Short mmCIF file of C-alpha atoms in Angstrom, two decimals:
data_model
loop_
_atom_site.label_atom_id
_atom_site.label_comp_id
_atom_site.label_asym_id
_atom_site.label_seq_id
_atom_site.Cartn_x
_atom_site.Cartn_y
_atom_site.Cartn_z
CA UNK A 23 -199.04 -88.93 -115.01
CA UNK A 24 -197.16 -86.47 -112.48
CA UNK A 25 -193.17 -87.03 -112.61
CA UNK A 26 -191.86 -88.73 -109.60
CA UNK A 27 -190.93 -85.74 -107.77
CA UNK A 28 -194.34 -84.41 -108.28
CA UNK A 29 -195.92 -87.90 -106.96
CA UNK A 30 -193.29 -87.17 -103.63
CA UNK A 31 -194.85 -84.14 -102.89
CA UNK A 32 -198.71 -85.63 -103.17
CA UNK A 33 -197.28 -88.13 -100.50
CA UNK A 34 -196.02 -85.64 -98.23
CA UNK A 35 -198.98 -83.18 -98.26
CA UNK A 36 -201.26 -86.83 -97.72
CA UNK A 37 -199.08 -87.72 -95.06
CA UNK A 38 -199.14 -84.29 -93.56
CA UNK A 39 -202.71 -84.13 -93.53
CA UNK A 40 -203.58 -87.90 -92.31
CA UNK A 41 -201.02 -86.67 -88.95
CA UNK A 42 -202.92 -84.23 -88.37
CA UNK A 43 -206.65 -86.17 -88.54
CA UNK A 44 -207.46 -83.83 -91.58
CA UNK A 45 -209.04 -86.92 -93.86
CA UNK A 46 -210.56 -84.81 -96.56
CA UNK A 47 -207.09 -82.92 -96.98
CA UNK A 48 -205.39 -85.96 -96.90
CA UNK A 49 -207.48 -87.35 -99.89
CA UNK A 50 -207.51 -84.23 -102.20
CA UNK A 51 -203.47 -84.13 -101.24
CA UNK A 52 -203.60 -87.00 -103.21
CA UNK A 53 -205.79 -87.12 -106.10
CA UNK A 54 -204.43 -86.44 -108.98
CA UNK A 55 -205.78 -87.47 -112.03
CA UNK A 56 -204.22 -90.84 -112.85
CA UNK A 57 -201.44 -91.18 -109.76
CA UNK A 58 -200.08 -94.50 -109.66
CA UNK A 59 -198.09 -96.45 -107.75
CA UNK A 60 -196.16 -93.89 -106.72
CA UNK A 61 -199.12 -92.54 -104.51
CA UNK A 62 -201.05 -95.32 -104.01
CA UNK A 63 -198.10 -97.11 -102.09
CA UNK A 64 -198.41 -94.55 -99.12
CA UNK A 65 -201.23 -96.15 -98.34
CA UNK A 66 -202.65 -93.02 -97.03
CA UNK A 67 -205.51 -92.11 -99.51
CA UNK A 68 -207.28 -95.74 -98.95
CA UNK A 69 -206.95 -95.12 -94.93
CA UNK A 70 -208.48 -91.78 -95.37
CA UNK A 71 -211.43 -92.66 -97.33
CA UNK A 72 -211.91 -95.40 -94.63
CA UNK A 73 -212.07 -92.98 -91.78
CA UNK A 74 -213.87 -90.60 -93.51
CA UNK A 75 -216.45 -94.03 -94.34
CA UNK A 76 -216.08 -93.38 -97.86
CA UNK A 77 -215.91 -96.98 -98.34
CA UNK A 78 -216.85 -97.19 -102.35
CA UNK A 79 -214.24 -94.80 -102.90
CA UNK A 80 -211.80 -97.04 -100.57
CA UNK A 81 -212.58 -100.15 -102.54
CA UNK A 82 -212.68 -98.35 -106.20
CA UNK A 83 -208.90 -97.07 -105.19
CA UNK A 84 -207.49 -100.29 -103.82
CA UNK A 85 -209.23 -101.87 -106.61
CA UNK A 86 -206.52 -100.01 -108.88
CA UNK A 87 -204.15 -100.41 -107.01
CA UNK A 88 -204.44 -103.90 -107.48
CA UNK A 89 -204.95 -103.49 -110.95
CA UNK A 90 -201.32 -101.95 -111.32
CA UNK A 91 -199.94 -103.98 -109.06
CA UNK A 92 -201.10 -108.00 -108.14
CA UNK A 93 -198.82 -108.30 -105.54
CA UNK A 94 -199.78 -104.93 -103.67
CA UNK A 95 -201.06 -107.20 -100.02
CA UNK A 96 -201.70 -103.50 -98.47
CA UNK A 97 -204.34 -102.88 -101.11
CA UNK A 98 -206.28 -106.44 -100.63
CA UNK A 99 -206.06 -105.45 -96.74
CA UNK A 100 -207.48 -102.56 -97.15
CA UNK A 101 -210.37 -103.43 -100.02
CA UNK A 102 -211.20 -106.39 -97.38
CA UNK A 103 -211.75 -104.05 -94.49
CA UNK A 104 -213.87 -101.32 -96.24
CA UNK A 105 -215.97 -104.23 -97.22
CA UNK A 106 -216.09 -105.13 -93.63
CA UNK A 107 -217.40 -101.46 -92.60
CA UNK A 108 -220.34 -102.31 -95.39
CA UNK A 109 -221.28 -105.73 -94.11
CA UNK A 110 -219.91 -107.65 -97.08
CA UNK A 111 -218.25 -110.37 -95.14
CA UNK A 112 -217.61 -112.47 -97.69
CA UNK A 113 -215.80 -110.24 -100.41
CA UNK A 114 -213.60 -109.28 -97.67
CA UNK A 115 -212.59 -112.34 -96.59
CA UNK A 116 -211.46 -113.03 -99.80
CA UNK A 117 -209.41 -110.08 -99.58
CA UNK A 118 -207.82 -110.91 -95.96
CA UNK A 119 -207.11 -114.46 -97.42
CA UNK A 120 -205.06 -112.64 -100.64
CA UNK A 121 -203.22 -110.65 -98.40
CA UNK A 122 -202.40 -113.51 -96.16
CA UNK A 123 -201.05 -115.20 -98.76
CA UNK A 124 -198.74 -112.58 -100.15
CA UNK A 125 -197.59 -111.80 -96.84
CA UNK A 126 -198.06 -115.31 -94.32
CA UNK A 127 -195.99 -113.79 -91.97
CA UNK A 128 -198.04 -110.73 -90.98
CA UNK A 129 -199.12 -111.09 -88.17
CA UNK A 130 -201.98 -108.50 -88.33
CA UNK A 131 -203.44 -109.89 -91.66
CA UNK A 132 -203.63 -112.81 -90.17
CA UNK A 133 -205.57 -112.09 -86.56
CA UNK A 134 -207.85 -109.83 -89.06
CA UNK A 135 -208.67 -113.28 -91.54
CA UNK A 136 -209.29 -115.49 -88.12
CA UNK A 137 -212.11 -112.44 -87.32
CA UNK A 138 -213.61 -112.74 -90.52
CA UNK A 139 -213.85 -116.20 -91.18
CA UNK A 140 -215.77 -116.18 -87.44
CA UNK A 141 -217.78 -113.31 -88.68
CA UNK A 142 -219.28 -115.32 -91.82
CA UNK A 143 -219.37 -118.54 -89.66
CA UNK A 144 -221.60 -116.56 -87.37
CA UNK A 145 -223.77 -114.82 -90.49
CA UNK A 146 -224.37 -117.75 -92.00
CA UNK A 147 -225.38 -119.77 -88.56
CA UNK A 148 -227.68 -116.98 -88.05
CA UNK A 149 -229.39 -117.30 -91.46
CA UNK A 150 -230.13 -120.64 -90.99
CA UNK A 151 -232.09 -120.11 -87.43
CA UNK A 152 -233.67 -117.05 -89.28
CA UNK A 153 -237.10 -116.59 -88.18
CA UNK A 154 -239.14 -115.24 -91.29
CA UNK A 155 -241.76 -113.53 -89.04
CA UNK A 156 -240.66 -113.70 -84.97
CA UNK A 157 -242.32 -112.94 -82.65
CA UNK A 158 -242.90 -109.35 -80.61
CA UNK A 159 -239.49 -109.18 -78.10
CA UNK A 160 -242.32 -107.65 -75.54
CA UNK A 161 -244.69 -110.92 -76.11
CA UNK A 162 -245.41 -112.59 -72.77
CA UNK A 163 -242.54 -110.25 -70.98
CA UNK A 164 -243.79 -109.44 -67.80
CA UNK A 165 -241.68 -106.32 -67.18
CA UNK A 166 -244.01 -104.89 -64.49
CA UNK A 167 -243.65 -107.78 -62.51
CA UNK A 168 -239.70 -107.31 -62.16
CA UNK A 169 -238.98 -106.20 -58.70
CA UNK A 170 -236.21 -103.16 -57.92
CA UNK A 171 -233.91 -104.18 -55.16
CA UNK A 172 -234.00 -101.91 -52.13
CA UNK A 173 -230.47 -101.32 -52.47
CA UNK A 174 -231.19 -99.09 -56.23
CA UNK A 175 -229.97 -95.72 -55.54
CA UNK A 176 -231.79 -93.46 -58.54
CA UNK A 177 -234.66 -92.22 -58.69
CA UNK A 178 -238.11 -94.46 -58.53
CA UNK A 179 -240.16 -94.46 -61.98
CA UNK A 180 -243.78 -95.06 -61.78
CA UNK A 181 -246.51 -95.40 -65.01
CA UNK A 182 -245.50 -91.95 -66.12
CA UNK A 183 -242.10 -90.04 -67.03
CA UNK A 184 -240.68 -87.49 -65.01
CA UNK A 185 -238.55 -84.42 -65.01
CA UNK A 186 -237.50 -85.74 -61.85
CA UNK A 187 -236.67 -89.23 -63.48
CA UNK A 188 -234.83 -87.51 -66.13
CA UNK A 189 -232.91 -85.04 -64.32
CA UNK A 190 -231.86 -88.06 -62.02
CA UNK A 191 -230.97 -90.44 -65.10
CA UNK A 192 -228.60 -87.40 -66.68
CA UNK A 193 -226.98 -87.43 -63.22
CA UNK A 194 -226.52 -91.19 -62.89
CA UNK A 195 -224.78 -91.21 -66.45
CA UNK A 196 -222.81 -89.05 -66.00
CA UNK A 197 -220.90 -90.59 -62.85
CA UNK A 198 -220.79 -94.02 -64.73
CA UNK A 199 -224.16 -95.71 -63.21
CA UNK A 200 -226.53 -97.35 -64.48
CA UNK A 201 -230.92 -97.48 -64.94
CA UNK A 202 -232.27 -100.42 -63.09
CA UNK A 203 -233.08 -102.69 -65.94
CA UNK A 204 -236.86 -102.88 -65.10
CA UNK A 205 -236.61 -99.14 -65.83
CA UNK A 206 -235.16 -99.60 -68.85
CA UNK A 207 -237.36 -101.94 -70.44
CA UNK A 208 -240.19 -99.52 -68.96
CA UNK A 209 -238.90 -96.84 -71.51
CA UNK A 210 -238.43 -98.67 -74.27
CA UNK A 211 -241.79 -100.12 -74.04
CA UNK A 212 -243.25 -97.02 -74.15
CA UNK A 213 -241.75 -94.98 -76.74
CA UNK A 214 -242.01 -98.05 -79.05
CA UNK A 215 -245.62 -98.09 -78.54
CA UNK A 216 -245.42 -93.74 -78.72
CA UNK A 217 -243.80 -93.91 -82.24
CA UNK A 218 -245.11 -97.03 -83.79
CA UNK A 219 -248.48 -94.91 -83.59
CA UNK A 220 -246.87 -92.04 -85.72
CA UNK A 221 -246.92 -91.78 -89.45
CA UNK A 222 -243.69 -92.87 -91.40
CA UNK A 223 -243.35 -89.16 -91.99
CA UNK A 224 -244.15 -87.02 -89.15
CA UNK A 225 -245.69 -83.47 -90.11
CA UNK A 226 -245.12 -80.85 -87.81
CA UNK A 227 -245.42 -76.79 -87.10
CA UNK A 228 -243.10 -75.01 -85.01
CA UNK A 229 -245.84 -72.43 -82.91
CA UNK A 230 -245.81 -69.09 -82.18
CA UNK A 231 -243.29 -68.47 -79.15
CA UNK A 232 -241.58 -71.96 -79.97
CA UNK A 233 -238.29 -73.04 -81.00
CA UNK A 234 -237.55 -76.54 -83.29
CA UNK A 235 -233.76 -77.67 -82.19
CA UNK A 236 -232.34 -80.25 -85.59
CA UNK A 237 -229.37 -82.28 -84.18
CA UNK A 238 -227.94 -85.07 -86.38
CA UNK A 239 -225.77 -88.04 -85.17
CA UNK A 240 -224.77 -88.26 -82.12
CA UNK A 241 -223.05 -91.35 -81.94
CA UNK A 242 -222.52 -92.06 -78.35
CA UNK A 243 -221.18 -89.24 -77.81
CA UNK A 244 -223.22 -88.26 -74.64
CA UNK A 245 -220.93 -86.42 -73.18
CA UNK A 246 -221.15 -84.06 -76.16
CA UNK A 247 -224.71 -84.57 -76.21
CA UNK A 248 -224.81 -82.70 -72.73
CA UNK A 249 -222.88 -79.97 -73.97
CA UNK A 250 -225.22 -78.84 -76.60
CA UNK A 251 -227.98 -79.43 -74.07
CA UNK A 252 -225.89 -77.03 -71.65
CA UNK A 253 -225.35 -74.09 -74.80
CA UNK A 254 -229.00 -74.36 -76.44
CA UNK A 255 -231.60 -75.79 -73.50
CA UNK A 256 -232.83 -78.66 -72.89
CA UNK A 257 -236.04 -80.10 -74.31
CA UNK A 258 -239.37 -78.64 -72.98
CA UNK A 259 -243.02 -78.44 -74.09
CA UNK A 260 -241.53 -74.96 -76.03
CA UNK A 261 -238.25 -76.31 -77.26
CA UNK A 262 -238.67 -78.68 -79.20
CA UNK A 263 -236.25 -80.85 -80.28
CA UNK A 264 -235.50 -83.76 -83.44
CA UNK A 265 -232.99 -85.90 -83.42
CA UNK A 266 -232.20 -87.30 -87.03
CA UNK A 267 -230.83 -90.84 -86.82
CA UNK A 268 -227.89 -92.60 -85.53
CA UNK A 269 -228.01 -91.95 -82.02
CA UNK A 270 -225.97 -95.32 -81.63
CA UNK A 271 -222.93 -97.03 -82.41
CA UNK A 272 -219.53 -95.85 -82.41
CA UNK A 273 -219.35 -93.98 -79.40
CA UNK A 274 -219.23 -96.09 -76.04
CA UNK A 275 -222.03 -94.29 -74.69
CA UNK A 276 -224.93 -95.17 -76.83
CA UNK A 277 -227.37 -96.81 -74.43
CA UNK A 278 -226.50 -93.33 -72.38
CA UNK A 279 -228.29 -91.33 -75.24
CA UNK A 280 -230.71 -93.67 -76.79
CA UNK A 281 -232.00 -93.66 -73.28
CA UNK A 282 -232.56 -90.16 -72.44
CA UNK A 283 -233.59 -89.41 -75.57
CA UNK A 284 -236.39 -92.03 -75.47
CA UNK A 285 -237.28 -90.53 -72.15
CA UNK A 286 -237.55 -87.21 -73.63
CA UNK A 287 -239.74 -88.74 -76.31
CA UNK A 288 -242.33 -90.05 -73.23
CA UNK A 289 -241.70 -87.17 -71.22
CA UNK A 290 -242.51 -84.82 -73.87
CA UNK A 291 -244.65 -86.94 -77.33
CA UNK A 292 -245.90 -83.93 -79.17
CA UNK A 293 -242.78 -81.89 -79.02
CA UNK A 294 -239.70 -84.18 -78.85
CA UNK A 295 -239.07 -85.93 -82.63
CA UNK A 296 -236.92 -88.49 -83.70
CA UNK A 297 -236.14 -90.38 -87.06
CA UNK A 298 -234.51 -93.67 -87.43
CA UNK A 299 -230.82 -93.58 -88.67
CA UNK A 300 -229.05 -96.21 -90.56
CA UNK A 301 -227.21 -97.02 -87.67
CA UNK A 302 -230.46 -97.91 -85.72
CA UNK A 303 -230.70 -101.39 -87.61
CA UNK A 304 -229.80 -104.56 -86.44
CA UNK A 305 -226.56 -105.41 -88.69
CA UNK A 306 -225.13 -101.76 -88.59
CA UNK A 307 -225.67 -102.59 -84.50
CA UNK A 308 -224.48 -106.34 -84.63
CA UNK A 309 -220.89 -104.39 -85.87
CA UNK A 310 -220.28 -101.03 -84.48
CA UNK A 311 -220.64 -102.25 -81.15
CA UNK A 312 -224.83 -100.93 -79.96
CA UNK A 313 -225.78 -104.98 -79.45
CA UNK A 314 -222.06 -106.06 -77.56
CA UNK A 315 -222.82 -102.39 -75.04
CA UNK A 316 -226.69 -103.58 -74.58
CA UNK A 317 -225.42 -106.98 -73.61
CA UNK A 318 -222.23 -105.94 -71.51
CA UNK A 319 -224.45 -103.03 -69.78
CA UNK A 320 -227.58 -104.87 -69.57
CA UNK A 321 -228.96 -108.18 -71.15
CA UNK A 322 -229.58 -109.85 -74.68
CA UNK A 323 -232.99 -108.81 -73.84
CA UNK A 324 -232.54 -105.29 -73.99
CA UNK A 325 -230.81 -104.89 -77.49
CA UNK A 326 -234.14 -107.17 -78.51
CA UNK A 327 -236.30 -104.84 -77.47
CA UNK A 328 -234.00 -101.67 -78.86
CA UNK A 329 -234.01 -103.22 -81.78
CA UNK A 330 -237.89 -103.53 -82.32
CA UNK A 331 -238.29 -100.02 -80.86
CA UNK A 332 -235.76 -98.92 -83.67
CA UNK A 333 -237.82 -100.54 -86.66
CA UNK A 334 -240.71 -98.82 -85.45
CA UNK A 335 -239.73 -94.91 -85.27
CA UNK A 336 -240.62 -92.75 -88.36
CA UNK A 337 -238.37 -91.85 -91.20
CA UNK A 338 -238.92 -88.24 -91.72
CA UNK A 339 -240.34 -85.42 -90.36
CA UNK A 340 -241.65 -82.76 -92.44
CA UNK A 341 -241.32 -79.46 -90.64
CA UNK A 342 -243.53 -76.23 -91.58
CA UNK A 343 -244.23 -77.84 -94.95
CA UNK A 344 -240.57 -76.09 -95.76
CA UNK A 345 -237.78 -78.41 -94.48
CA UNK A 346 -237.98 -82.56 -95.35
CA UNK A 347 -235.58 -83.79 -93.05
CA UNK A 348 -234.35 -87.43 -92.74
CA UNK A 349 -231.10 -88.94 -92.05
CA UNK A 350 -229.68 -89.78 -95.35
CA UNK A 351 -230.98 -88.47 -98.46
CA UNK A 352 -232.85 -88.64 -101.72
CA UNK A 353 -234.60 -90.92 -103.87
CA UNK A 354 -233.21 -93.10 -107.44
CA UNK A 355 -236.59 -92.46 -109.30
CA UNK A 356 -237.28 -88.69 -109.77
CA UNK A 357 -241.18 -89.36 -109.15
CA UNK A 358 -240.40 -89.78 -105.57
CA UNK A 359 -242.78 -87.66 -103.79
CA UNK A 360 -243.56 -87.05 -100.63
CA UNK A 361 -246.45 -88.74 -100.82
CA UNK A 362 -245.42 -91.61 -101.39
CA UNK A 363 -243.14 -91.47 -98.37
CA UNK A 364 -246.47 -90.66 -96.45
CA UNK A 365 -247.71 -94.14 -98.04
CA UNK A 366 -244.55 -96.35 -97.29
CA UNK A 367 -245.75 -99.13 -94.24
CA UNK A 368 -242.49 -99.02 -92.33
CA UNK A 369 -243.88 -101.89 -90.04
CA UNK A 370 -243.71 -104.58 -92.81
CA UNK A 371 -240.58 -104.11 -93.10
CA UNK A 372 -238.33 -103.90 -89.73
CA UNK A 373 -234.94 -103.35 -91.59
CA UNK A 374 -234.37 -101.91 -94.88
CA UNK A 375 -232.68 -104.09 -97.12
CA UNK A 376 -230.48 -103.40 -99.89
CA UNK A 377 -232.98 -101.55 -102.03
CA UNK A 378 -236.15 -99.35 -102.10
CA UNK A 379 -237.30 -96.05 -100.41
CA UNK A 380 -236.25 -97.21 -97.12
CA UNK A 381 -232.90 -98.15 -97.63
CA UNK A 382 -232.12 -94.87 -99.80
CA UNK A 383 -234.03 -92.70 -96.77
CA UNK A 384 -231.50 -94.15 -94.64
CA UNK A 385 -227.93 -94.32 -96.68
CA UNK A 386 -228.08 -91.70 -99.37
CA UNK A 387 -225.71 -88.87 -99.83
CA UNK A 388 -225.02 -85.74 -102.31
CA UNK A 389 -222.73 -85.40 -104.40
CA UNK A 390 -221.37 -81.72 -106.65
CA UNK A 391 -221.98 -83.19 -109.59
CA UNK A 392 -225.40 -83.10 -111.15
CA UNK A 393 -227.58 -86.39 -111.73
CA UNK A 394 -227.02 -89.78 -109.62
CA UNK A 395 -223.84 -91.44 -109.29
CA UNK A 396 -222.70 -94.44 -107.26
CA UNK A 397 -221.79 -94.87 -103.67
CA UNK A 398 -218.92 -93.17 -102.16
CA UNK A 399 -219.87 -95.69 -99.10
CA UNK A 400 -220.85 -98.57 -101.36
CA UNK A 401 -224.16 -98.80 -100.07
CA UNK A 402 -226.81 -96.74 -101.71
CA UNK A 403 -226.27 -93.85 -104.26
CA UNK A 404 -225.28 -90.10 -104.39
CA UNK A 405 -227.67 -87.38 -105.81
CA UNK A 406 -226.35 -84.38 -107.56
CA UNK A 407 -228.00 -80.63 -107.25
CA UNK A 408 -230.20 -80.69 -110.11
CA UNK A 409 -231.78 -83.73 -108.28
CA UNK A 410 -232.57 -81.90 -105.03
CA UNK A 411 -234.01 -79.38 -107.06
CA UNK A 412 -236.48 -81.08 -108.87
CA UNK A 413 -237.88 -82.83 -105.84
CA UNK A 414 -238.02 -79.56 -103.96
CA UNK A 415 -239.89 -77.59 -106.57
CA UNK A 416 -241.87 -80.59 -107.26
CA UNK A 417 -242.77 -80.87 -103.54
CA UNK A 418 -243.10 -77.22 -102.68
CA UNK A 419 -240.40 -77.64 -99.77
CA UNK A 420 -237.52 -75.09 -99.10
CA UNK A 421 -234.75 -77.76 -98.65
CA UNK A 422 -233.94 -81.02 -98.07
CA UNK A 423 -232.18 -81.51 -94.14
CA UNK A 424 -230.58 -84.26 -93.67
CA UNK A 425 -227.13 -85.57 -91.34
CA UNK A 426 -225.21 -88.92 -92.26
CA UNK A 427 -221.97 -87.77 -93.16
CA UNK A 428 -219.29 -86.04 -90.88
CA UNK A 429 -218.51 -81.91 -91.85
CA UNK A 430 -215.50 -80.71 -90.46
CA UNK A 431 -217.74 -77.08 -89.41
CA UNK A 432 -220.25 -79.52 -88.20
CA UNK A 433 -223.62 -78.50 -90.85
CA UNK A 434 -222.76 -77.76 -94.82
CA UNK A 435 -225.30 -76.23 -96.90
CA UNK A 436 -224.81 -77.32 -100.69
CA UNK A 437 -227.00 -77.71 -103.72
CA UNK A 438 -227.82 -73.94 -104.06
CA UNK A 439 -228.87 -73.80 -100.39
CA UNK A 440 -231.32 -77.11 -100.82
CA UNK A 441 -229.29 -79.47 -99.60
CA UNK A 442 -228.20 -79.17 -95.27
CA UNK A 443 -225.92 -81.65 -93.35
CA UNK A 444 -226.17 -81.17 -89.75
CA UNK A 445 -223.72 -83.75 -87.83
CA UNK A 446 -224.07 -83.46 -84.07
CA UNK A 447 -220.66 -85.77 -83.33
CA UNK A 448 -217.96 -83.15 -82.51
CA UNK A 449 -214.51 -84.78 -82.78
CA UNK A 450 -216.09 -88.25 -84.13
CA UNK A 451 -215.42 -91.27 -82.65
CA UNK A 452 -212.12 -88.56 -80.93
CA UNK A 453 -209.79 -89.03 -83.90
CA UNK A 454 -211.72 -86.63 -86.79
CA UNK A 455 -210.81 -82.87 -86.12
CA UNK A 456 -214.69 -81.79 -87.02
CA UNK A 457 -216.97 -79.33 -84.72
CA UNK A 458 -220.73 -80.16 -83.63
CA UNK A 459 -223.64 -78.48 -84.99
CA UNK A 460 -227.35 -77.91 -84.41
CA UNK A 461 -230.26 -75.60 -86.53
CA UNK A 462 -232.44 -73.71 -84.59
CA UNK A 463 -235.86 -72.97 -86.24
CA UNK A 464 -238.07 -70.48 -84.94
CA UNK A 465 -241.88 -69.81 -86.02
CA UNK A 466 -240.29 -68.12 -89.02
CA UNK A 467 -238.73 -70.89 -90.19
CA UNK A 468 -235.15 -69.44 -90.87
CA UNK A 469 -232.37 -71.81 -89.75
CA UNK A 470 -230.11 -70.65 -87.51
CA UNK A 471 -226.60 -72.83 -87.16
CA UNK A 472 -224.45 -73.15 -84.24
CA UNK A 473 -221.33 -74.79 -83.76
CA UNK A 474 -220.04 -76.74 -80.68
CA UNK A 475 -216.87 -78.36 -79.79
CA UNK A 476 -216.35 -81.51 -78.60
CA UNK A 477 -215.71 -81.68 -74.41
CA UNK A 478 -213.72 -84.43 -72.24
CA UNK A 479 -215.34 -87.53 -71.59
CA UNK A 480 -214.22 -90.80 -69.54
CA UNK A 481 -211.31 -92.50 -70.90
CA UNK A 482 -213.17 -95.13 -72.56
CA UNK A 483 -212.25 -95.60 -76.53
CA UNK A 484 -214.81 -95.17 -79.33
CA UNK A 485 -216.16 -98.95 -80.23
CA UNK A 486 -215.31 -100.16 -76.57
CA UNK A 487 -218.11 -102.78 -77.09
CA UNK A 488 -217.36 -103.17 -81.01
CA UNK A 489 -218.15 -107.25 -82.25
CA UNK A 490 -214.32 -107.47 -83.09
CA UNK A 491 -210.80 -105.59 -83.26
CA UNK A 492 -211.69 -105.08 -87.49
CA UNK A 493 -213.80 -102.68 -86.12
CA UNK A 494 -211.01 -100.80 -84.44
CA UNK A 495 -209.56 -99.67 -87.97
CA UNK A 496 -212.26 -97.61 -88.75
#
């Protein structure tokens, strides 16, 4: 155990580093083998492993923190609200009510328990009305029978996309407006029907006098979106473009991107990709604020029909035979193959669960250290180098591409060069000091990275349309 003096100066260099937004410095300021209370009261090393949504670690450290000390109400707070940021509702309100307790006269603790007891009211009303198999949200909706008002200033959109449309939708976004909500169900429609034709895992080649543009989350972040449009190109029939999960939530413009990057999709099928992120599921959406921006920016309807588009889009895309790229990672069971991801029937199963090839596709991460180890988010696994390896070799591919995670230079290559994070979120959620990236693949198939940084945007907070102020805190 460090001597006190020693534990001092692990606070300061924390403290130093959570001032300045640097989360990963503020964590390894702190870790120090076995540092007790000593550390663990600053408080800083669980709010840094909360904003940098390492949520397993978060609850693992409070956990011993309560384990030294009973009485320690900052470390039930925040167990309970990394346990919010994974959807377990219930083991944090268990937490918010411990912390109440020890403290009754905080006033935060207690706003925070009134939002989760509302939060599992509302969960378990919900389960109870459950549906086991609904209906289609486009069943019997008449959407070409909705009429546009006169008054609509954008462009008109007939049976087809247009560049025209497009160009005229990036304009309207940008000064704050709006799609006509007949248009917008038009677009959804269409690229749901589009990608619920493709194969769980797309296969693609990038052709001679082509270029293949990777981006990873975006986030709502359209703003930035439209600069790395404005340094690399926008899509066209040569440039092609995949975006790899979690276009939405967070950022207060995700019905901005999810929009034009559905239009892209109908504008441009055969050369405009995108895979489905963990964030493009209905509870991840019911939290971080996608289902209150549908509903505050359009109708109930809308995020209903988002949401069936979302369960629909592919999981991977295998590019040149070289690069298997999804959003979060790799597989428990080493005989995994890519096969079998051809084989998985993503339409039986709109959202992915708590276990099996989907989930992991969607929430998996590495880790250093060889072999599998657990969650750093609490939801899914890590998979060390040795891992990546074998299912590389064992699938002929070059590397494994995937996004999920926040890296302060925007991409990291890791596992021997398997393993690539591209994050396409510069400044996330404009309190993380991290740059964009994007890959650029030409017929060659080398990767070339680029870094962007992040550019003003209207003075409208991250999680603007968030279910609840818990949200807030992360």
């Amino acid at each position: 155990m460090p001597a006190p003096e020693e534990a001092l100066a692990f606070k300061k260099r924390g403290n130093e580093a959570f001032s300045k937004h640097e989360w990963l410095n503020a964590v390894d300021a702190q870790v120090d083998g076995d540092v007790l209370r000593k550390l663990l009261e600053s408080d800083i090393v669980l709010k840094a492993h909360i904003k940098l949504e390492q949520y397993g670690y978060a609850i693992a450290d409070a956990t011993k923190a309560i384990d030294l000390d009973s009485s320690y109400a900052k470390a039930f707070y925040r167990r309970a609200v990394a346990n919010t940021a994974i959807l377990k509702s219930r083991e944090a309100l268990r937490d918010f009510k411990t912390a109440a307790r020890i403290e009754p006269n905080n006033k935060d603790t207690k706003l925070r328990l009134a939002e989760c007891e509302q939060v599992v009211k509302r969960i378990a009303f919900e389960k109870a009305i459950e549906v086991s198999d609904p209906p289609s949200a486009f069943e019997g909706f008449d959407i070409d029978g909705i009429s546009v008002e006169d008054s609509y200033d954008g462009a008109k959109l007939g049976s087809e996309m247009t560049q025209d449309f497009v160009d005229d939708m990036i304009k309207r976004f940008k000064n704050g407006k709006k799609l006509h909500r007949k248009y917008v169900f038009q677009i959804i429609r269409a690229v749901h029907d589009i990608v619920y034709a493709e194969p769980t895992m797309v296969e693609m080649e990038v052709q001679k006098g082509h270029q293949l543009t990777v981006c990873g989350d975006t986030h709502g972040q359209f703003f930035d979106l439209m600069e790395l449009f404005r340094l690399n190109g926008f899509p066209t029939e040569d440039h092609y473009y995949l975006f790899n999960g979690d276009f939405v939530d967070r950022g207060s413009w995700s019905t901005e991107i999810v929009l034009l990057l559905y239009a892209y999709k109908w504008l441009h099928p055969q050369s405009f990709f995108l895979n489905r992120g963990n964030h493009e599921t209905d509870d991840m959406n019911k939290v971080y604020g996608f289902e209150g921006e549908c509903k505050a920016k359009y109708n109930d309807k809308t995020f209903k029909l988002f949401s069936e588009s979302f369960s629909a889009l592919p999981l991977a895309t295998l590019i040149g035979k070289k690069y298997f790229t999804l959003h979060g990672g790799l597989f428990s069971d080493d005989k995994t193959s890519l096969d079998d991801v051809r084989k998985l029937d993503r339409h039986k199963q709109r959202q992915p669960g708590q276990q099996g090839l989907m989930m992991e596709m969607l929430w998996t991460d590495p880790q250093p250290n060889p072999g599998r180890g657990p969650s750093k988010r609490g939801v899914g696994m890590q998979f060390g180098p040795d891992v990546t390896k074998r299912f590389c070799e064992a699938n002929g591919l070059d590397a494994v591409i995937r996004s999920h995670e926040v890296r302060m230079e925007g991409y990291e290559v890791e596992h021997d060069g398997r393993c690539i994070t591209v994050f396409s979120a510069p400044k996330y959620c404009d309190s993380t000091e991290n740059k964009g990236a994007y890959i650029n693949i030409g017929p060659e198939y080398k990767l070339d990275y680029h870094k962007f940084d992040a550019v003003p945007h209207p003075d409208i907070k991250p999680m603007a349309y968030a279910q609840n102020s818990l949200m807030s805190m992360m």
